[in-house]
Amino acid sequence: MKEFHKINLLYDFYGSLLTERQQNFIELYYGEDLSLGEIAEQFDVTRQAVHDTLKRAEQILENYEEKLGLVGKFSQEYRSIEEALNFLQRYQAGQEPDGLDKSIEILQSILRNRQEF
Amino acid sequence: MKEFHKINLLYDFYGSLLTERQQNFIELYYGEDLSLGEIAEQFDVTRQAVHDTLKRAEQILENYEEKLGLVGKFSQEYRSIEEALNFLQRYQAGQEPDGLDKSIEILQSILRNRQEF
């Protein structure tokens, strides 16, 4: 399940750099949870061919992330935005008097990091 | 100046996909504002060669953006984070009673969009 999430994230960022066939297989296998056999049947190829195409596609996605690191960077940022939102909601509910200040600091830090990026 | 900003943004995202020479030239021309002639002298090539390498590198960066659209997506998000921060600061200063609610809405919308991305 962990691997599924990772590949889906990489695919969201870099998927359009894959061939159409690679995209099809990734979407069916990771997105719609079809088996290798089911995809093989649908495309009239061997199970091994589906496996190899998927492995190759995953490798390409991972190579792009290794070079660009955008998934890692923006996943970290996603967690910061969640944290800022959480502070605001706790502040609004009277549970965190510092929540407003903390949230402002987090958002300022996100914008600063982007400028340095 | 507008073009400089755009190329620098594209380079921040996709620069590591360029060759080392392309990266060097982009950094010197767009980052450090050297002229074509100055770069040509430094690398002992013609001014035309520098020009062609830069044009080719820009084309590659723009092709990646055309496929992936990440600069556009995250630039828009940057403006939303700025907006949310602005609302919080105005709320804190007593200038915008709705600022807290508006900011929460913006942050929720950013996180929702990312999940759909």
mmCIF file of C-alpha atoms in Angstrom:
data_model
loop_
_atom_site.group_PDB
_atom_site.id
_atom_site.type_symbol
_atom_site.label_atom_id
_atom_site.label_comp_id
_atom_site.label_asym_id
_atom_site.label_seq_id
_atom_site.Cartn_x
_atom_site.Cartn_y
_atom_site.Cartn_z
ATOM 1 C CA MET A 1 0.000 0.000 0.000
ATOM 2 C CA LYS A 2 2.915 2.255 0.832
ATOM 3 C CA GLU A 3 4.476 1.645 -2.583
ATOM 4 C CA PHE A 4 1.146 2.344 -4.300
ATOM 5 C CA HIS A 5 0.974 5.745 -2.657
ATOM 6 C CA LYS A 6 4.535 6.590 -3.614
ATOM 7 C CA ILE A 7 4.140 5.593 -7.257
ATOM 8 C CA ASN A 8 0.824 7.453 -7.518
ATOM 9 C CA LEU A 9 2.475 10.606 -6.173
ATOM 10 C CA LEU A 10 5.402 10.313 -8.590
ATOM 11 C CA TYR A 11 2.928 9.690 -11.383
ATOM 12 C CA ASP A 12 0.908 12.791 -10.459
ATOM 13 C CA PHE A 13 4.044 14.885 -10.931
ATOM 14 C CA TYR A 14 5.905 13.230 -13.770
ATOM 15 C CA GLY A 15 3.371 10.932 -15.438
ATOM 16 C CA SER A 16 3.051 13.001 -18.584
ATOM 17 C CA LEU A 17 6.704 12.264 -19.374
ATOM 18 C CA LEU A 18 5.904 8.565 -19.833
ATOM 19 C CA THR A 19 4.739 6.946 -23.065
ATOM 20 C CA GLU A 20 1.015 6.416 -23.513
ATOM 21 C CA ARG A 21 1.345 2.685 -22.907
ATOM 22 C CA GLN A 22 3.366 3.234 -19.740
ATOM 23 C CA GLN A 23 0.711 5.687 -18.546
ATOM 24 C CA ASN A 24 -2.072 3.212 -19.293
ATOM 25 C CA PHE A 25 -0.410 0.411 -17.369
ATOM 26 C CA ILE A 26 0.426 2.607 -14.368
ATOM 27 C CA GLU A 27 -3.119 3.920 -14.191
ATOM 28 C CA LEU A 28 -4.646 0.457 -14.388
ATOM 29 C CA TYR A 29 -2.219 -1.213 -11.996
ATOM 30 C CA TYR A 30 -1.697 1.519 -9.394
ATOM 31 C CA GLY A 31 -4.778 3.628 -9.961
ATOM 32 C CA GLU A 32 -7.470 1.026 -10.560
ATOM 33 C CA ASP A 33 -5.770 -1.907 -8.856
ATOM 34 C CA LEU A 34 -6.013 -4.332 -11.783
ATOM 35 C CA SER A 35 -3.702 -7.360 -11.678
ATOM 36 C CA LEU A 36 -0.832 -7.941 -14.110
ATOM 37 C CA GLY A 37 -2.886 -10.738 -15.676
ATOM 38 C CA GLU A 38 -5.932 -8.544 -16.153
ATOM 39 C CA ILE A 39 -3.890 -5.816 -17.845
ATOM 40 C CA ALA A 40 -2.110 -8.416 -20.019
ATOM 41 C CA GLU A 41 -5.433 -9.782 -21.195
ATOM 42 C CA GLN A 42 -6.856 -6.343 -21.913
ATOM 43 C CA PHE A 43 -3.849 -5.350 -24.063
ATOM 44 C CA ASP A 44 -3.241 -8.793 -25.526
ATOM 45 C CA VAL A 45 0.363 -9.002 -24.284
ATOM 46 C CA THR A 46 2.097 -11.350 -21.849
ATOM 47 C CA ARG A 47 1.972 -10.883 -18.104
ATOM 48 C CA GLN A 48 5.759 -10.536 -18.234
ATOM 49 C CA ALA A 49 5.514 -7.692 -20.761
ATOM 50 C CA VAL A 50 3.157 -5.806 -18.449
ATOM 51 C CA HIS A 51 5.517 -6.410 -15.541
ATOM 52 C CA ASP A 52 8.524 -5.164 -17.510
ATOM 53 C CA THR A 53 6.726 -2.071 -18.786
ATOM 54 C CA LEU A 54 5.601 -1.213 -15.242
ATOM 55 C CA LYS A 55 9.105 -1.696 -13.808
ATOM 56 C CA ARG A 56 10.567 0.469 -16.554
ATOM 57 C CA ALA A 57 7.953 3.189 -16.004
ATOM 58 C CA GLU A 58 8.540 3.178 -12.236
ATOM 59 C CA GLN A 59 12.262 3.466 -12.841
ATOM 60 C CA ILE A 60 11.738 6.482 -15.105
ATOM 61 C CA LEU A 61 9.501 8.176 -12.522
ATOM 62 C CA GLU A 62 12.045 7.517 -9.782
ATOM 63 C CA ASN A 63 14.871 8.852 -11.932
ATOM 64 C CA TYR A 64 12.984 12.101 -12.479
ATOM 65 C CA GLU A 65 12.371 12.450 -8.755
ATOM 66 C CA GLU A 66 16.009 11.741 -8.045
ATOM 67 C CA LYS A 67 16.983 14.598 -10.364
ATOM 68 C CA LEU A 68 14.208 17.084 -9.589
ATOM 69 C CA GLY A 69 13.105 16.208 -6.044
ATOM 70 C CA LEU A 70 9.798 18.025 -6.535
ATOM 71 C CA VAL A 71 7.617 15.354 -4.936
ATOM 72 C CA GLY A 72 9.740 15.377 -1.799
ATOM 73 C CA LYS A 73 9.808 19.133 -1.626
ATOM 74 C CA PHE A 74 6.083 19.625 -2.123
ATOM 75 C CA SER A 75 5.102 16.711 0.131
ATOM 76 C CA GLN A 76 6.985 18.379 2.943
ATOM 77 C CA GLU A 77 5.267 21.646 2.129
ATOM 78 C CA TYR A 78 1.883 19.899 2.122
ATOM 79 C CA ARG A 79 2.478 18.796 5.701
ATOM 80 C CA SER A 80 3.406 22.373 6.677
ATOM 81 C CA ILE A 81 0.176 23.724 5.183
ATOM 82 C CA GLU A 82 -1.766 21.053 7.091
ATOM 83 C CA GLU A 83 0.040 22.088 10.259
ATOM 84 C CA ALA A 84 -0.763 25.786 9.696
ATOM 85 C CA LEU A 85 -4.418 24.953 9.084
ATOM 86 C CA ASN A 86 -4.512 22.803 12.192
ATOM 87 C CA PHE A 87 -3.129 25.655 14.319
ATOM 88 C CA LEU A 88 -5.765 28.041 12.937
ATOM 89 C CA GLN A 89 -8.586 25.628 13.662
ATOM 90 C CA ARG A 90 -7.361 25.042 17.206
ATOM 91 C CA TYR A 91 -6.955 28.804 17.658
ATOM 92 C CA GLN A 92 -10.493 29.363 16.395
ATOM 93 C CA ALA A 93 -11.809 26.736 18.812
ATOM 94 C CA GLY A 94 -10.008 28.457 21.694
ATOM 95 C CA GLN A 95 -7.694 25.488 22.202
ATOM 96 C CA GLU A 96 -4.435 27.123 21.116
ATOM 97 C CA PRO A 97 -3.980 30.818 21.941
ATOM 98 C CA ASP A 98 -0.634 30.866 20.067
ATOM 99 C CA GLY A 99 -2.143 29.170 17.021
ATOM 100 C CA LEU A 100 -2.546 32.353 15.004
ATOM 101 C CA ASP A 101 1.079 33.405 15.486
ATOM 102 C CA LYS A 102 2.349 29.902 14.797
ATOM 103 C CA SER A 103 0.311 29.638 11.630
ATOM 104 C CA ILE A 104 1.586 32.992 10.354
ATOM 105 C CA GLU A 105 5.160 31.871 11.017
ATOM 106 C CA ILE A 106 4.646 28.611 9.117
ATOM 107 C CA LEU A 107 3.141 30.352 6.073
ATOM 108 C CA GLN A 108 5.932 32.943 6.039
ATOM 109 C CA SER A 109 8.483 30.171 6.177
ATOM 110 C CA ILE A 110 6.849 28.320 3.246
ATOM 111 C CA LEU A 111 6.950 31.463 1.089
ATOM 112 C CA ARG A 112 10.558 32.158 2.070
ATOM 113 C CA ASN A 113 11.644 28.610 1.214
ATOM 114 C CA ARG A 114 9.989 28.851 -2.182
ATOM 115 C CA GLN A 115 11.906 31.994 -3.006
ATOM 116 C CA GLU A 116 15.171 30.289 -2.142
ATOM 117 C CA PHE A 117 14.214 27.165 -4.030
ATOM 118 C CA MET B 1 12.975 41.489 -16.912
ATOM 119 C CA LYS B 2 9.731 39.567 -17.239
ATOM 120 C CA GLU B 3 11.437 36.908 -19.360
ATOM 121 C CA PHE B 4 14.297 36.649 -16.873
ATOM 122 C CA HIS B 5 11.865 35.882 -14.083
ATOM 123 C CA LYS B 6 10.071 33.249 -16.139
ATOM 124 C CA ILE B 7 13.241 31.454 -17.217
ATOM 125 C CA ASN B 8 14.606 31.545 -13.684
ATOM 126 C CA LEU B 9 11.399 29.962 -12.378
ATOM 127 C CA LEU B 10 11.473 27.247 -15.043
ATOM 128 C CA TYR B 11 15.136 26.673 -14.264
ATOM 129 C CA ASP B 12 14.405 26.324 -10.538
ATOM 130 C CA PHE B 13 12.016 23.487 -11.314
ATOM 131 C CA TYR B 14 13.568 21.689 -14.276
ATOM 132 C CA GLY B 15 17.164 22.918 -14.426
ATOM 133 C CA SER B 16 18.693 19.639 -13.310
ATOM 134 C CA LEU B 17 17.384 18.030 -16.502
ATOM 135 C CA LEU B 18 19.694 20.204 -18.605
ATOM 136 C CA THR B 19 23.292 19.372 -19.500
ATOM 137 C CA GLU B 20 26.023 20.872 -17.367
ATOM 138 C CA ARG B 21 26.941 23.358 -20.091
ATOM 139 C CA GLN B 22 23.328 24.443 -20.543
ATOM 140 C CA GLN B 23 23.057 24.910 -16.783
ATOM 141 C CA ASN B 24 26.243 26.971 -16.696
ATOM 142 C CA PHE B 25 25.078 29.287 -19.456
ATOM 143 C CA ILE B 26 21.597 29.758 -17.984
ATOM 144 C CA GLU B 27 23.038 30.558 -14.579
ATOM 145 C CA LEU B 28 25.503 33.078 -15.974
ATOM 146 C CA TYR B 29 23.096 34.736 -18.385
ATOM 147 C CA TYR B 30 19.863 34.741 -16.397
ATOM 148 C CA GLY B 31 21.207 34.385 -12.859
ATOM 149 C CA GLU B 32 24.303 36.573 -12.930
ATOM 150 C CA ASP B 33 23.328 38.786 -15.839
ATOM 151 C CA LEU B 34 26.492 38.262 -17.894
ATOM 152 C CA SER B 35 26.302 39.182 -21.584
ATOM 153 C CA LEU B 36 26.529 36.637 -24.415
ATOM 154 C CA GLY B 37 29.986 38.027 -25.215
ATOM 155 C CA GLU B 38 31.229 37.638 -21.655
ATOM 156 C CA ILE B 39 30.054 34.029 -21.478
ATOM 157 C CA ALA B 40 31.571 33.299 -24.910
ATOM 158 C CA GLU B 41 34.927 34.632 -23.762
ATOM 159 C CA GLN B 42 34.840 32.689 -20.502
ATOM 160 C CA PHE B 43 34.131 29.380 -22.272
ATOM 161 C CA ASP B 44 36.217 30.135 -25.358
ATOM 162 C CA VAL B 45 33.321 29.658 -27.778
ATOM 163 C CA THR B 46 31.578 32.022 -30.196
ATOM 164 C CA ARG B 47 28.848 34.414 -29.133
ATOM 165 C CA GLN B 48 26.563 32.572 -31.556
ATOM 166 C CA ALA B 49 27.278 29.248 -29.839
ATOM 167 C CA VAL B 50 26.297 30.717 -26.481
ATOM 168 C CA HIS B 51 23.142 32.148 -28.016
ATOM 169 C CA ASP B 52 22.201 28.799 -29.588
ATOM 170 C CA THR B 53 22.876 26.830 -26.407
ATOM 171 C CA LEU B 54 20.733 29.260 -24.406
ATOM 172 C CA LYS B 55 17.863 29.113 -26.906
ATOM 173 C CA ARG B 56 18.018 25.315 -26.914
ATOM 174 C CA ALA B 57 18.054 25.192 -23.105
ATOM 175 C CA GLU B 58 15.099 27.578 -22.855
ATOM 176 C CA GLN B 59 13.186 25.460 -25.337
ATOM 177 C CA ILE B 60 13.822 22.334 -23.275
ATOM 178 C CA LEU B 61 12.655 24.071 -20.082
ATOM 179 C CA GLU B 62 9.527 25.317 -21.807
ATOM 180 C CA ASN B 63 8.802 21.872 -23.231
ATOM 181 C CA TYR B 64 8.957 20.358 -19.761
ATOM 182 C CA GLU B 65 6.588 23.002 -18.436
ATOM 183 C CA GLU B 66 4.237 22.408 -21.327
ATOM 184 C CA LYS B 67 4.096 18.724 -20.418
ATOM 185 C CA LEU B 68 4.177 18.932 -16.632
ATOM 186 C CA GLY B 69 2.716 22.371 -15.830
ATOM 187 C CA LEU B 70 4.268 22.341 -12.365
ATOM 188 C CA VAL B 71 5.550 25.929 -12.415
ATOM 189 C CA GLY B 72 2.093 27.216 -13.351
ATOM 190 C CA LYS B 73 0.390 25.107 -10.730
ATOM 191 C CA PHE B 74 2.724 26.006 -7.903
ATOM 192 C CA SER B 75 2.928 29.699 -8.845
ATOM 193 C CA GLN B 76 -0.820 29.894 -8.504
ATOM 194 C CA GLU B 77 -0.599 28.118 -5.172
ATOM 195 C CA TYR B 78 2.116 30.534 -4.036
ATOM 196 C CA ARG B 79 -0.278 33.414 -4.595
ATOM 197 C CA SER B 80 -2.975 31.609 -2.588
ATOM 198 C CA ILE B 81 -0.601 31.121 0.345
ATOM 199 C CA GLU B 82 0.314 34.826 0.164
ATOM 200 C CA GLU B 83 -3.378 35.662 0.182
ATOM 201 C CA ALA B 84 -4.055 33.438 3.207
ATOM 202 C CA LEU B 85 -1.133 35.022 5.071
ATOM 203 C CA ASN B 86 -2.362 38.491 4.182
ATOM 204 C CA PHE B 87 -5.821 37.707 5.580
ATOM 205 C CA LEU B 88 -4.305 36.443 8.828
ATOM 206 C CA GLN B 89 -2.150 39.517 9.250
ATOM 207 C CA ARG B 90 -5.100 41.815 8.613
ATOM 208 C CA TYR B 91 -7.202 39.752 11.024
ATOM 209 C CA GLN B 92 -4.479 40.008 13.658
ATOM 210 C CA ALA B 93 -4.318 43.780 13.154
ATOM 211 C CA GLY B 94 -8.094 44.023 13.625
ATOM 212 C CA GLN B 95 -8.575 45.172 10.014
ATOM 213 C CA GLU B 96 -10.404 42.117 8.708
ATOM 214 C CA PRO B 97 -12.764 40.311 11.109
ATOM 215 C CA ASP B 98 -13.438 37.598 8.497
ATOM 216 C CA GLY B 99 -9.735 37.106 7.808
ATOM 217 C CA LEU B 100 -9.405 34.007 9.951
ATOM 218 C CA ASP B 101 -12.297 32.215 8.241
ATOM 219 C CA LYS B 102 -11.120 33.265 4.805
ATOM 220 C CA SER B 103 -7.604 32.069 5.478
ATOM 221 C CA ILE B 104 -8.856 28.685 6.715
ATOM 222 C CA GLU B 105 -10.936 28.329 3.559
ATOM 223 C CA ILE B 106 -7.979 29.127 1.317
ATOM 224 C CA LEU B 107 -5.694 26.616 3.056
ATOM 225 C CA GLN B 108 -8.366 23.915 2.897
ATOM 226 C CA SER B 109 -8.814 24.602 -0.790
ATOM 227 C CA ILE B 110 -5.057 24.306 -1.440
ATOM 228 C CA LEU B 111 -4.916 20.929 0.296
ATOM 229 C CA ARG B 112 -8.007 19.708 -1.559
ATOM 230 C CA ASN B 113 -6.567 20.742 -4.927
ATOM 231 C CA ARG B 114 -3.345 18.929 -4.210
ATOM 232 C CA GLN B 115 -5.170 15.711 -3.490
ATOM 233 C CA GLU B 116 -6.981 15.969 -6.797
ATOM 234 C CA PHE B 117 -3.819 16.894 -8.644
#
